[in-house]
Each structure stands twice: as C-alpha cells, then as structure tokens.
GROMACS .gro file of C-alpha atoms in nm:
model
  220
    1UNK     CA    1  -4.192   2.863  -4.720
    2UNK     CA    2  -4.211   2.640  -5.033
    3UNK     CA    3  -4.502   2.602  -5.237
    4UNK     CA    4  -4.624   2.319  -5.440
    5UNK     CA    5  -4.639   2.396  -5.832
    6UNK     CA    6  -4.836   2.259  -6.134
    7UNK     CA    7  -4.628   2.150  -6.435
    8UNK     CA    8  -4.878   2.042  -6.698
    9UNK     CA    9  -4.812   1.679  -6.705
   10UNK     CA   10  -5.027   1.624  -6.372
   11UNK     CA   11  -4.746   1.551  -6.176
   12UNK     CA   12  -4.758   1.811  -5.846
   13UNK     CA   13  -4.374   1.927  -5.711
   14UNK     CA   14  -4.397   1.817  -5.352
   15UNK     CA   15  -4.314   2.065  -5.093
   16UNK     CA   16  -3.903   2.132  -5.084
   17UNK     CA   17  -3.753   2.125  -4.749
   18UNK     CA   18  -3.464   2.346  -4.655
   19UNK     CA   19  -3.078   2.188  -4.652
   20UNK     CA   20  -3.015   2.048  -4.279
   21UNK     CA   21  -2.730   2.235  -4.124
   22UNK     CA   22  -2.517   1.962  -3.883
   23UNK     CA   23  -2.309   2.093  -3.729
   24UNK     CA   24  -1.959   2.002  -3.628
   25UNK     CA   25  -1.806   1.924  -3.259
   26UNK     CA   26  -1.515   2.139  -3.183
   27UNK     CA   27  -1.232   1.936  -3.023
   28UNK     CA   28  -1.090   2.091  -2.744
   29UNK     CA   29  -0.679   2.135  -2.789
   30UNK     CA   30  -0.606   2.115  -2.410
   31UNK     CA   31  -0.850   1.726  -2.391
   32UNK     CA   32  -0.688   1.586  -2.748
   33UNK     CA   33  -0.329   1.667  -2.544
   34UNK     CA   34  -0.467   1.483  -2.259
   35UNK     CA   35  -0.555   1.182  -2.464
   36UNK     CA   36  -0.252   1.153  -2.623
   37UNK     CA   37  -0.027   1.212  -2.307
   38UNK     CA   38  -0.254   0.929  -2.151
   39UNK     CA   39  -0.191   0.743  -2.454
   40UNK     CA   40   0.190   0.777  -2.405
   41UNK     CA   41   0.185   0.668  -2.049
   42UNK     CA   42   0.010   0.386  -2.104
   43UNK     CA   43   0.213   0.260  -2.362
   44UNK     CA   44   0.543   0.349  -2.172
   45UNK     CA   45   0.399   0.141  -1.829
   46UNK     CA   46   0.337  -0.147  -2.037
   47UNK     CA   47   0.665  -0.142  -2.194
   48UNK     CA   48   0.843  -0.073  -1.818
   49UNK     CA   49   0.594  -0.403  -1.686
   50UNK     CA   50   0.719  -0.596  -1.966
   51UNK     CA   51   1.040  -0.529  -1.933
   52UNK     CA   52   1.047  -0.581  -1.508
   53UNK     CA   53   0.905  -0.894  -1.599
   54UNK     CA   54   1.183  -1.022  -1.855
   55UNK     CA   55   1.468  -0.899  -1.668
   56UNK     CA   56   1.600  -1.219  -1.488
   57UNK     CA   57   1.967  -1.251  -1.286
   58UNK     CA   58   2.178  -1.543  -1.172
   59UNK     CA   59   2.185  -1.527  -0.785
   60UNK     CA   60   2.276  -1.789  -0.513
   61UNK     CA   61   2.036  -1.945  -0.321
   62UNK     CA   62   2.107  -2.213  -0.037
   63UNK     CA   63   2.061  -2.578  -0.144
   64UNK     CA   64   2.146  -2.774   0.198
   65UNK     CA   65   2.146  -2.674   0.570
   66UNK     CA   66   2.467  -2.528   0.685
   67UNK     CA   67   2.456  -2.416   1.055
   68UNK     CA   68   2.537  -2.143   1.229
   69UNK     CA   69   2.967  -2.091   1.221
   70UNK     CA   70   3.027  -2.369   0.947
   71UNK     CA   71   3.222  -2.239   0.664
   72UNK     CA   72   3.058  -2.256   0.340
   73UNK     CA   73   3.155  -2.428   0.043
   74UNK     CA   74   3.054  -2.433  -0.318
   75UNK     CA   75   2.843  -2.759  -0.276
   76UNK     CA   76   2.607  -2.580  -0.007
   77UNK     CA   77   2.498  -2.331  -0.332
   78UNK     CA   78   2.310  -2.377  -0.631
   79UNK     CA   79   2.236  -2.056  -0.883
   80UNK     CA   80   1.914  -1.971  -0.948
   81UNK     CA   81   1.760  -1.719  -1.184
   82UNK     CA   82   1.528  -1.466  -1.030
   83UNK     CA   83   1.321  -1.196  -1.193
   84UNK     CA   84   1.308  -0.846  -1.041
   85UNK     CA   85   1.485  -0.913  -0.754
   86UNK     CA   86   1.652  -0.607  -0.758
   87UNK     CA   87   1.519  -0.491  -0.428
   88UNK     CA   88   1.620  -0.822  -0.262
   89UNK     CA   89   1.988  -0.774  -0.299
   90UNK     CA   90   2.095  -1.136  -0.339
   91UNK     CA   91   2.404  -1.228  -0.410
   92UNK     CA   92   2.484  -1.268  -0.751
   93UNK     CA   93   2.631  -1.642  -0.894
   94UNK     CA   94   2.911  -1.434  -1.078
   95UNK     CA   95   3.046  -1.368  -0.711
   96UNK     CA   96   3.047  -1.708  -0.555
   97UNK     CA   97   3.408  -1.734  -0.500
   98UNK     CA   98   3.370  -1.431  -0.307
   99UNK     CA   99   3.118  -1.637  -0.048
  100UNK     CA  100   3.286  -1.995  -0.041
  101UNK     CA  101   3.547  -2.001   0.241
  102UNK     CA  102   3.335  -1.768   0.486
  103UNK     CA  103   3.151  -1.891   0.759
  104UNK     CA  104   2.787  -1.866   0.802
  105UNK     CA  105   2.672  -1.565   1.034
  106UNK     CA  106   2.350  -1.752   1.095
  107UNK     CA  107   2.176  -2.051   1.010
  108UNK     CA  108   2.127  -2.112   0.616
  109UNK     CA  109   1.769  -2.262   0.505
  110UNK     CA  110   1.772  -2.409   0.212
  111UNK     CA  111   1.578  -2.247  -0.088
  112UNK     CA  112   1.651  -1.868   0.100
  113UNK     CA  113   1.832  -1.670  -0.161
  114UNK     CA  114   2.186  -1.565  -0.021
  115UNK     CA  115   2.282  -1.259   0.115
  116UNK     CA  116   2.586  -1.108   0.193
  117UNK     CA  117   2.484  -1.041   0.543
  118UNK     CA  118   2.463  -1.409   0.591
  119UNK     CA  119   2.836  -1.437   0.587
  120UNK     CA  120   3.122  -1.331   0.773
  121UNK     CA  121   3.480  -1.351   0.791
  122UNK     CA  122   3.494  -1.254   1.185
  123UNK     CA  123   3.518  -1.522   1.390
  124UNK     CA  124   3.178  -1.588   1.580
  125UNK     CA  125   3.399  -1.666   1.880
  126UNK     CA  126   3.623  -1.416   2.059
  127UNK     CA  127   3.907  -1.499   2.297
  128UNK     CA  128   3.839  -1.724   2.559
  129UNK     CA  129   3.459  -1.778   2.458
  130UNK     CA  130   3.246  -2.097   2.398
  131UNK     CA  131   2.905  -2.111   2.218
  132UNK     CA  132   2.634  -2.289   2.417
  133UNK     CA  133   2.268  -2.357   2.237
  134UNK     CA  134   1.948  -2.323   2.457
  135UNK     CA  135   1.615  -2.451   2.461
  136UNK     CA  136   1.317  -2.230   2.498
  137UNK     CA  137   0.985  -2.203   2.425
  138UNK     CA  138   0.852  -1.864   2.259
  139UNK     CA  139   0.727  -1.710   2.566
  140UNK     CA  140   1.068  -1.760   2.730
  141UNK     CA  141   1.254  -1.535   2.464
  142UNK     CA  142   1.271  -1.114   2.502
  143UNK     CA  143   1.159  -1.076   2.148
  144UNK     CA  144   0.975  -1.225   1.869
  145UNK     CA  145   1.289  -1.229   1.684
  146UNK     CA  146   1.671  -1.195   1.850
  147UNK     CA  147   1.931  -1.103   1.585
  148UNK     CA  148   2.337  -1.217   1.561
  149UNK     CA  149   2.499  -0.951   1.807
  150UNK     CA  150   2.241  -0.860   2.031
  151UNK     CA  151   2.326  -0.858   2.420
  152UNK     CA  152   2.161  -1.078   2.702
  153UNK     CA  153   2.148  -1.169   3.017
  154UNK     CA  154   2.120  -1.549   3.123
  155UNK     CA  155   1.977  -1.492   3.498
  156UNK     CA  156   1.936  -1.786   3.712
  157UNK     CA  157   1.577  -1.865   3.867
  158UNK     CA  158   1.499  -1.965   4.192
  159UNK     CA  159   1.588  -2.336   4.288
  160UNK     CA  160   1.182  -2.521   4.363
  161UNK     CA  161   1.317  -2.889   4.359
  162UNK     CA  162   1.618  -2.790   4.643
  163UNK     CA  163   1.824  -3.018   4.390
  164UNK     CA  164   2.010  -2.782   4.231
  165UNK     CA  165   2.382  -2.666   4.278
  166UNK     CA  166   2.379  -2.436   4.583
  167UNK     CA  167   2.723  -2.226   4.459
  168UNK     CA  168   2.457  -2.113   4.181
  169UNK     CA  169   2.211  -1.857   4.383
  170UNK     CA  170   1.870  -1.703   4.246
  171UNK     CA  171   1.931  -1.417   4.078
  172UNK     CA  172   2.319  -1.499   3.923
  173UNK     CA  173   2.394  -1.340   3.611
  174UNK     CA  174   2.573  -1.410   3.310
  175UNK     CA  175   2.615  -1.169   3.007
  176UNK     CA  176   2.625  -1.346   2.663
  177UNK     CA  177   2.600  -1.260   2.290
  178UNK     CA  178   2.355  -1.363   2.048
  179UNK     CA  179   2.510  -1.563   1.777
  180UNK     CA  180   2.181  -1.703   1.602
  181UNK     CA  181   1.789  -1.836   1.698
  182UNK     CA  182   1.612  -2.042   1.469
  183UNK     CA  183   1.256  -2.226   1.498
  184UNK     CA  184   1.241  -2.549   1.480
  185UNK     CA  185   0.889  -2.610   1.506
  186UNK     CA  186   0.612  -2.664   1.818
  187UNK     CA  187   0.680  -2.358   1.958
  188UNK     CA  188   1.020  -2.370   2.026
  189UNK     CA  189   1.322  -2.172   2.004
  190UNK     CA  190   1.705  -2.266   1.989
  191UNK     CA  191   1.920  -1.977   2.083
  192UNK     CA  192   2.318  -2.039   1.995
  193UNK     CA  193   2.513  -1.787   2.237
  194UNK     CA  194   2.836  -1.724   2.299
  195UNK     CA  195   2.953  -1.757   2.637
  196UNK     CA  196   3.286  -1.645   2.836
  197UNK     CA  197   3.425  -1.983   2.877
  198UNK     CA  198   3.422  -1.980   3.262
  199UNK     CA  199   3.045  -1.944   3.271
  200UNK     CA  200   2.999  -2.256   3.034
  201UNK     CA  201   2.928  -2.517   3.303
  202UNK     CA  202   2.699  -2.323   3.503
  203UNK     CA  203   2.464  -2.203   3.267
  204UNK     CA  204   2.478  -2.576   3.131
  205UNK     CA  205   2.379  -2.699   3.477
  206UNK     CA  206   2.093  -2.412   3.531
  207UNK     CA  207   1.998  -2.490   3.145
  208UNK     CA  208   1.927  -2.873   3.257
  209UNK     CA  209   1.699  -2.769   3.522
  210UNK     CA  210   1.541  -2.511   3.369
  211UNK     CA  211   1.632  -2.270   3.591
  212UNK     CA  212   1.770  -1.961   3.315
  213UNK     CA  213   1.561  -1.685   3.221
  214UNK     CA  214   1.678  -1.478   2.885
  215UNK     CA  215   1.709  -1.090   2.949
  216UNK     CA  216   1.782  -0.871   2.628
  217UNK     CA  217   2.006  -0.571   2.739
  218UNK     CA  218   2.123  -0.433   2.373
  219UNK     CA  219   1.985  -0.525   2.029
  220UNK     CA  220   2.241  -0.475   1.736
   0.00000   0.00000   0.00000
C-alpha cells in the first residue's frame, strides 16, 4: 500500500500505483502453420485460376453447314481460339490437313467446335446400300437421341386408307443403320439411314403414307 508524504513545500505526493503487468498472447505453433499453409494455397489457386484463364489454343470450329457424308474441305473451317478447352478435345487448327478430305460422320452445325469423331474415312455406305432420310416427329423416334451406327427396324403399319401397296403387309420389316438425326425445328426429326438397296422403294412408298414405325434393336 502506498502512502501519501509531506515534503515541506506544501505540495502532498499523491498515492503511487503499482506497474500494470500486460501480459502477452502466446501464439500457438500448430495455428501460425495453419495460416501460412492457408496462405500458400490461396496464393497457389489464384495463380492456377489465372493461369486456366490465359491459356488459349487454336482449334477448328465449323463455319458453314456440311451434311451428313459430304467431304470436308478447308473452306467449311475457320480457327478459333478457345480458353480451357482442354476437356473438350477439339481439334486443333495445327491439324487441319489431317480433317480436309474426310467426310462428315454426321451433320456439321456451324459455330460447333470440331471433333475428330465428326469425321471418318469409312465410307457411310457399304456394298449394295442406299441412304434414305425420314420424317418423324419426336414421339415417333426410340430415343431422345439416335447416334451414327445404331441398329433399327423400319416396320410397316397397318394400311387404314386400303390405298396402299398390298405386296407391302402390316407388320414387314426392314433392318437399317443409323447414319445421322438432326432437329430441324417444330418438333421434328430427320433420320438419314442406310438401307440395303432392294428395300429402298418400299420403305419410300410406306414413308409417303406414313405407314413406318422406327424400332431401335442395337445402339452403338
């Protein structure tokens, strides 16, 4: 306890307080590591985003239509330059000669970056086949999407209008092979198949009356 004293000049010593003490937060070694590895991986994810970001390639991309079969040519491509399209697995412009001179596995939109799956050098047409496009609306096709292989069956539907070609009975079948289906619009669907060559004119004839129903038997 302090006590006030007299000096002889009439002045009285106020009352002296002790020294405050503060005392001083320990930092924890294992949270200052923590802080500094968070630190670190921040740093290193903005560097990677940065860097994901920059990183552009020269790919081909489709500048006009070219249909199904048509062999492409150099005029049908433009290069574009795409950023982090690594998982996309275009095909890059340096390999365009590689592309011009095949023939389009299915029908190229324009603005779709290229793919090498889009091209083929087998002929779409085997030995004595023709390709034959049909007509349908969605809820006439056996999937949402049919892909450039996949098996089907063109079966004919009964005759209601007694017009039809009586050699062609309810029920006929005729096995075909998807070449490619596109959407035009309004609900409809154009399916290009390849046909055995004797089977052309009566699946055209059943096609004009609407008499063929699409069965898929084997997706690629």
């Amino acid at each position: 306890m302090s006590l006030a004293t007299h000096n002889g000049t009439g002045s009285v010593d106020a009352p002296v307080s002790p020294p405050r003490v503060v005392r001083q937060r320990r930092v924890r070694p294992g949270l200052l590591g923590l802080a500094i590895l968070l630190i670190a991986l921040g740093g290193l994810g903005a560097a990677f985003a940065v860097t994901s970001v920059r990183a552009t390639g020269s790919y081909l991309a489709v500048a006009r239509p070219v249909e199904v079969g048509r062999e492409v040519t150099a005029a049908d491509l433009i290069t574009v330059q795409v950023a982090g399209g690594q998982g996309l697995r275009p095909v890059p412009a340096g390999r365009l000669d590689e592309v011009v001179g095949k023939r389009a596995a299915v029908t190229l939109v324009p603005g779709t970056l290229l793919t090498l799956g889009q091209v083929t050098d087998n002929p779409l047409l085997g030995p004595d086949q023709q390709q034959i496009a049909l007509g349908l609306k969605t809820a006439q096709v056996p999937a949402r999407q049919l892909h450039p292989g996949d098996k089907v069956l063109l079966v004919s539907t009964p005759d209601r209008s007694n017009t039809g070609d009586p050699a062609v009975v309810a029920g006929t079948r005729f096995s075909a092979t998807v070449i490619d289906m596109v959407s035009p619009g309004n609900d409809d669907k154009v399916l290009y198949l390849a046909l055995p060559t004797r089977d052309v004119p009566a699946v055209v004839a059943l096609t004009a009356q609407a008499r063929i129903a699409v069965v898929l038997t084997e997706a690629a």
